[in-house]
mmCIF file of C-alpha atoms in Angstrom:
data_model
loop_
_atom_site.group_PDB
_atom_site.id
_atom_site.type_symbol
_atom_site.label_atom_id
_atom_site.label_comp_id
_atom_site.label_asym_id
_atom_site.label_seq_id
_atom_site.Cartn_x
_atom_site.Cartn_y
_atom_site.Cartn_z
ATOM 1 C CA UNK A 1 13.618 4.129 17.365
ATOM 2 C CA UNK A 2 16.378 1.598 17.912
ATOM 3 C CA UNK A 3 19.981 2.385 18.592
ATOM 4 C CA UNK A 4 22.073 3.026 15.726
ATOM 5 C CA UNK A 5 24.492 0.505 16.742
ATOM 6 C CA UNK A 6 21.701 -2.087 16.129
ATOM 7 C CA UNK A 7 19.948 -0.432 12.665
ATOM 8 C CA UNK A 8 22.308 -2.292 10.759
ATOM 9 C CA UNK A 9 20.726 -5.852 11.186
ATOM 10 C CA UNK A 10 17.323 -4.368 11.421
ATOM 11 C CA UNK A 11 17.166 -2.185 7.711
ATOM 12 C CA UNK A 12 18.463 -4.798 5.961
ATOM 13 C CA UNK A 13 16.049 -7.521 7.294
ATOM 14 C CA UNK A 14 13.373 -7.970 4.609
ATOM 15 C CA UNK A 15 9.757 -8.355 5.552
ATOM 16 C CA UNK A 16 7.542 -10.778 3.409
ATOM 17 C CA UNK A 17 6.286 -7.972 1.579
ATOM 18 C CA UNK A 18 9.416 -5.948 1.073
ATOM 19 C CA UNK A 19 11.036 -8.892 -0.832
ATOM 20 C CA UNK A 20 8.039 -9.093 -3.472
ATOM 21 C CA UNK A 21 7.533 -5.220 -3.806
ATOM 22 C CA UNK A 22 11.002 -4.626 -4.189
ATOM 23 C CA UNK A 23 10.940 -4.726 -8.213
ATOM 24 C CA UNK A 24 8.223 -2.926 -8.807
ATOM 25 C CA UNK A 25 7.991 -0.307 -11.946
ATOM 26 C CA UNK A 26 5.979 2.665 -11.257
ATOM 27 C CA UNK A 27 4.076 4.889 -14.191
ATOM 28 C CA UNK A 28 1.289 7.339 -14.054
ATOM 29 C CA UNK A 29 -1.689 6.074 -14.072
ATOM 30 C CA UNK A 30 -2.781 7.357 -17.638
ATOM 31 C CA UNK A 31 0.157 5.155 -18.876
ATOM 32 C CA UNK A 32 -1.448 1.767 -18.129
ATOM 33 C CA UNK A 33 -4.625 3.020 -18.769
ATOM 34 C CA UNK A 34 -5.028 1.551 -22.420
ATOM 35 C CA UNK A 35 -3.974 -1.925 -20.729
ATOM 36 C CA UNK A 36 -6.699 -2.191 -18.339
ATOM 37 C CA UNK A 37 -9.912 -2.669 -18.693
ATOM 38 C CA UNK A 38 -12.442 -0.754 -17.332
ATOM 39 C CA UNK A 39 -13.974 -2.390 -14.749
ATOM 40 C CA UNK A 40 -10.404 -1.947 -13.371
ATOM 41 C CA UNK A 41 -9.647 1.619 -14.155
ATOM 42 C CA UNK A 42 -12.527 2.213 -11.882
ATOM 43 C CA UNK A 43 -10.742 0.715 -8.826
ATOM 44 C CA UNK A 44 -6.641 1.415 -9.266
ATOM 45 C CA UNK A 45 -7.229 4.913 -10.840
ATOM 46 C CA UNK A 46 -10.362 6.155 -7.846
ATOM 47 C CA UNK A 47 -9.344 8.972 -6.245
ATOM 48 C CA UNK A 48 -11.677 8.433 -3.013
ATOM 49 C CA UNK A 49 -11.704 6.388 -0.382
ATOM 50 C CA UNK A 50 -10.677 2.513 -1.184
ATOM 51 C CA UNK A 51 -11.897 0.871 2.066
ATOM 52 C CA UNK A 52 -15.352 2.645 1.495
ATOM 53 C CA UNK A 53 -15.906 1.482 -1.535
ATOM 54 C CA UNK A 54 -14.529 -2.242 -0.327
ATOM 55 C CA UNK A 55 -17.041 -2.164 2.433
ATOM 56 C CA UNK A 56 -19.874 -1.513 -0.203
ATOM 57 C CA UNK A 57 -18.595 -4.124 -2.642
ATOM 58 C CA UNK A 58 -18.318 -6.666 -0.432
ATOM 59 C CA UNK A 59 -21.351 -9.038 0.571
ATOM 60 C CA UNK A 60 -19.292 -10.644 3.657
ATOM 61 C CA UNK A 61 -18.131 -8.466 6.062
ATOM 62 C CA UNK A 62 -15.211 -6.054 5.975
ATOM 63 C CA UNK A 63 -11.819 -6.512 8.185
ATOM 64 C CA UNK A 64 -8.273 -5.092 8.542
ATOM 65 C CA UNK A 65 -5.760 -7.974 8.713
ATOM 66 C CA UNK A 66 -2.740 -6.752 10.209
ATOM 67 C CA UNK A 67 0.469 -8.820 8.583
ATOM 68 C CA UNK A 68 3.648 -6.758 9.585
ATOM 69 C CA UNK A 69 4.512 -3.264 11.389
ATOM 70 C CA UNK A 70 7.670 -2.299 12.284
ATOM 71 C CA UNK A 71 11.022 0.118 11.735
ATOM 72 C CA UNK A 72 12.509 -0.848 8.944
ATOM 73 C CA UNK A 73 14.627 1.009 5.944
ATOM 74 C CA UNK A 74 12.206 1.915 3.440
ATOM 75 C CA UNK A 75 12.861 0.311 -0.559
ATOM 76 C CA UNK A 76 14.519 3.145 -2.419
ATOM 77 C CA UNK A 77 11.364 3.899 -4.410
ATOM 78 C CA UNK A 78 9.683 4.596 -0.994
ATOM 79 C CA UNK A 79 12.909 6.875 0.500
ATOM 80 C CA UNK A 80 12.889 9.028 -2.634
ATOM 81 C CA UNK A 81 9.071 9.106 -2.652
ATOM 82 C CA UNK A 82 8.866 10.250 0.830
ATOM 83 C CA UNK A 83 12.142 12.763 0.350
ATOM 84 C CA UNK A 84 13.701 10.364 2.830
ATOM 85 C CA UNK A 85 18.056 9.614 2.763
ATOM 86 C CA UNK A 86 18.374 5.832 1.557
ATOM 87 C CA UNK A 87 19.911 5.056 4.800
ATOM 88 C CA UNK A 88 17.319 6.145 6.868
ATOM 89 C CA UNK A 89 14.194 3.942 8.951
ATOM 90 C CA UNK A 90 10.702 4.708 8.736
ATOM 91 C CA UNK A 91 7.418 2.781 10.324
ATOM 92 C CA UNK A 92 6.116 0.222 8.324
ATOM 93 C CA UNK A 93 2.931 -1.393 8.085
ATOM 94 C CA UNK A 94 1.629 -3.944 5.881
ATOM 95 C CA UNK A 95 -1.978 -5.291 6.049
ATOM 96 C CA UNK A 96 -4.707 -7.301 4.330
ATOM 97 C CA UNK A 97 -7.864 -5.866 3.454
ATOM 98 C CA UNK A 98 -10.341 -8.696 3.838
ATOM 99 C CA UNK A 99 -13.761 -9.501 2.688
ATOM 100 C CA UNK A 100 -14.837 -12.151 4.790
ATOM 101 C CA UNK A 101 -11.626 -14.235 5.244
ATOM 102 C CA UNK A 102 -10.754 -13.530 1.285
ATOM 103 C CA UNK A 103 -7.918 -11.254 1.043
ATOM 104 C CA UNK A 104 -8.886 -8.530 -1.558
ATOM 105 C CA UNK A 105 -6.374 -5.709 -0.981
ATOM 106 C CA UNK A 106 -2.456 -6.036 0.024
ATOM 107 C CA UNK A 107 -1.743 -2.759 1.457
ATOM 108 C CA UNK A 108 1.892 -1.026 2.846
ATOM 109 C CA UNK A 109 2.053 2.285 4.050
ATOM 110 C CA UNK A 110 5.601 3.975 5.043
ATOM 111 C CA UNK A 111 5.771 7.242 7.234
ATOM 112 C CA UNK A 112 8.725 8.866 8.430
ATOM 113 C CA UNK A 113 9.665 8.299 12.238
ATOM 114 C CA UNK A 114 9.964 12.166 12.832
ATOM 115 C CA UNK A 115 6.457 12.640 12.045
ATOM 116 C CA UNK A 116 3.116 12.539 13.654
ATOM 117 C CA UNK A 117 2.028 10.184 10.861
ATOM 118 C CA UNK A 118 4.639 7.011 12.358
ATOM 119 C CA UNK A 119 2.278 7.914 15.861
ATOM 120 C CA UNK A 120 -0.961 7.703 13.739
ATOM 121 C CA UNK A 121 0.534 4.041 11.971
ATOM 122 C CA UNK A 122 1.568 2.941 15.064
ATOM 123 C CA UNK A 123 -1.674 3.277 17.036
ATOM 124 C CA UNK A 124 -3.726 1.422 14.161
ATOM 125 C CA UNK A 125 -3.295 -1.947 14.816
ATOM 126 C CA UNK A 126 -6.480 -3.562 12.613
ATOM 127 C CA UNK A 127 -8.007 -0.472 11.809
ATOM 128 C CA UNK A 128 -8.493 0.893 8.670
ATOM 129 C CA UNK A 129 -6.236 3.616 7.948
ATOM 130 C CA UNK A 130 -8.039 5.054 4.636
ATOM 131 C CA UNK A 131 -11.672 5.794 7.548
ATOM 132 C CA UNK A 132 -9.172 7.790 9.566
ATOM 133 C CA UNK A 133 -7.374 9.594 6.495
ATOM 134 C CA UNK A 134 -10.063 10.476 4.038
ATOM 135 C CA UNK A 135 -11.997 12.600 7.068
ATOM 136 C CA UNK A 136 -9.182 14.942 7.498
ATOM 137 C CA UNK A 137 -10.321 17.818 6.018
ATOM 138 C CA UNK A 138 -7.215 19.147 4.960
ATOM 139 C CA UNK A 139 -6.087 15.537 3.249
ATOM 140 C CA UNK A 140 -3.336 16.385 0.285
ATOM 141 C CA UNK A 141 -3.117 13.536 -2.357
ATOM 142 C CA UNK A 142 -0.209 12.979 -5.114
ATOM 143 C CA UNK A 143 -1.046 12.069 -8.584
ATOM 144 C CA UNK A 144 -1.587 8.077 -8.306
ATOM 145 C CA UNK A 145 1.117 5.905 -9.283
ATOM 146 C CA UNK A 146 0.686 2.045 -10.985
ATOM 147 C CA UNK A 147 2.574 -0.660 -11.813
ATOM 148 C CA UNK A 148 1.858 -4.551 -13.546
ATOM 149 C CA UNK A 149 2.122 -7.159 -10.634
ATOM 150 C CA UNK A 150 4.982 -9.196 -12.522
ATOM 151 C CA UNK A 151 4.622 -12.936 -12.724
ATOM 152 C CA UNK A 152 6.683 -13.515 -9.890
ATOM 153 C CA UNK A 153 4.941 -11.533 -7.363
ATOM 154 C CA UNK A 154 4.638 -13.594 -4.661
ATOM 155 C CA UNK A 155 3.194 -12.820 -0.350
ATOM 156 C CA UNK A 156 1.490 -9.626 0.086
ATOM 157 C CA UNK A 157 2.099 -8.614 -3.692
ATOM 158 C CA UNK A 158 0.306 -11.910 -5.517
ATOM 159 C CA UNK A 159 -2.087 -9.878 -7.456
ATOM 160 C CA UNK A 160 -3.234 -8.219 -10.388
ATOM 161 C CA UNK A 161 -2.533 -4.389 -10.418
ATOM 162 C CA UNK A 162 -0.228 -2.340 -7.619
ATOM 163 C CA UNK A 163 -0.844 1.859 -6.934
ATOM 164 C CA UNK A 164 0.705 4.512 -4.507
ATOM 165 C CA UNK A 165 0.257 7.566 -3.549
ATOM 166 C CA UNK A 166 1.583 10.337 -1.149
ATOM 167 C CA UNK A 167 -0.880 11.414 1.264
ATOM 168 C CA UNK A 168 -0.474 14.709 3.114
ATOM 169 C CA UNK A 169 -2.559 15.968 5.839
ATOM 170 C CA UNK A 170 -1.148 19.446 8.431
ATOM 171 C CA UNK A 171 2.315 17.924 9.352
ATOM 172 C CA UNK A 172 2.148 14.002 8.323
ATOM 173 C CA UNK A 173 3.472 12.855 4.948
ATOM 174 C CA UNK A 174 2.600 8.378 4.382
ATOM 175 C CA UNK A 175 3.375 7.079 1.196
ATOM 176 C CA UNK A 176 0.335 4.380 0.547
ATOM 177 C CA UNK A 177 1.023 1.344 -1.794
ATOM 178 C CA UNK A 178 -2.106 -1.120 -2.294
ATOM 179 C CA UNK A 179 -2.088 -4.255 -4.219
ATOM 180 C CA UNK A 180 -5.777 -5.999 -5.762
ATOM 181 C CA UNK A 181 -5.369 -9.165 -5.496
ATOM 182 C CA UNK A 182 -6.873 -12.320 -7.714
ATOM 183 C CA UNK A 183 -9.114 -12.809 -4.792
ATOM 184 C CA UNK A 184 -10.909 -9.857 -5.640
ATOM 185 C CA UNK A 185 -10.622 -9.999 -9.257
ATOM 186 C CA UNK A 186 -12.902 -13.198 -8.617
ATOM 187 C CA UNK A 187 -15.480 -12.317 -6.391
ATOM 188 C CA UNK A 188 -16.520 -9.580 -8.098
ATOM 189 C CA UNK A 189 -15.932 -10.685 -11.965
ATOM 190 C CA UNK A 190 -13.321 -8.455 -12.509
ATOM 191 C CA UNK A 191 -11.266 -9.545 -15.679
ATOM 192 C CA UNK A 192 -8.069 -10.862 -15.216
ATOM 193 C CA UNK A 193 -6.126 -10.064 -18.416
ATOM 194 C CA UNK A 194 -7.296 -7.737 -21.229
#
């Protein structure tokens, strides 16, 4: 963790992602529910493993695209999410779930520098970290959170439909946020609007 003297510069610097995340809405899932369509629902509201079921959607093959990683201060969403102070840092990581070299998933995950999640991010590099997390045994999930991609989303967040989550798992807390992009709305004939 860097000096305080220097967190200043460094949680106020905006990543790509951070600056088109950083309006984002959340609901309950039920709440958009009579939006989308169903073909959809069946992706943002899944309670299982997202990369698995990428990997068996996906006729090219299946990659982790690392964008971004870093300390950085989390949005305020995030902080209160995580039961984090709004002034304090957390590891970042932002990837791109690829099929092929089409990006179908924008994902950021946040975890708390005290904890032996920030090790676990840290370590990743571009590896998946939903094949690591969904064979803990003991893995804790929060009631899934969506939001609209607005028209201006832009970077990591040009897509269709955002969701979080909280993860849990013995003493590691990561907030998950994943983004389906157009890219995948077209390879596999999702609908765009409904």
């Amino acid at each position: 963790m860097p000096p305080a003297r220097h967190c200043h510069a460094l949680c106020h610097a905006l990543s790509p992602a951070e600056r088109s995340w950083r309006w984002v809405r959340w609901s309950p899932a039920a709440v958009h529910r009579p939006r989308m369509s169903a073909d959809w629902w069946q992706w943002v509201a899944s309670t299982d493993s997202l990369t698995a079921r990428l990997i068996a959607a996906s006729e090219r093959p299946f990659r982790v695209k690392l964008m971004h990683q870093g300390v950085e201060r989390p949005r305020r969403d995030e902080a209160r999410a995580l039961g984090l102070a709004l002034t304090e840092v957390a590891w970042v990581r932002e990837v791109m779930l690829m099929s092929g070299d089409r990006p179908w998933v924008s994902a950021r995950s946040i975890a708390p520098l005290d904890r032996i999640g920030c090790r676990r991010l840290r370590t990743l590099g571009e590896r998946s970290l939903g094949s690591w997390l969904f064979a803990q045994p003991d893995l804790a999930r929060d009631p899934i959170e969506v939001a609209r991609v607005s028209s201006g989303g832009e970077g990591l967040c040009e897509g269709l439909w955002l969701r979080r989550s909280r993860f849990r798992h013995g003493g590691i807390q990561l907030l998950v946020q994943e983004c389906f992009r157009y890219e995948m709305a077209e390879d596999l004939g999702l609908s765009v609007t409904r």
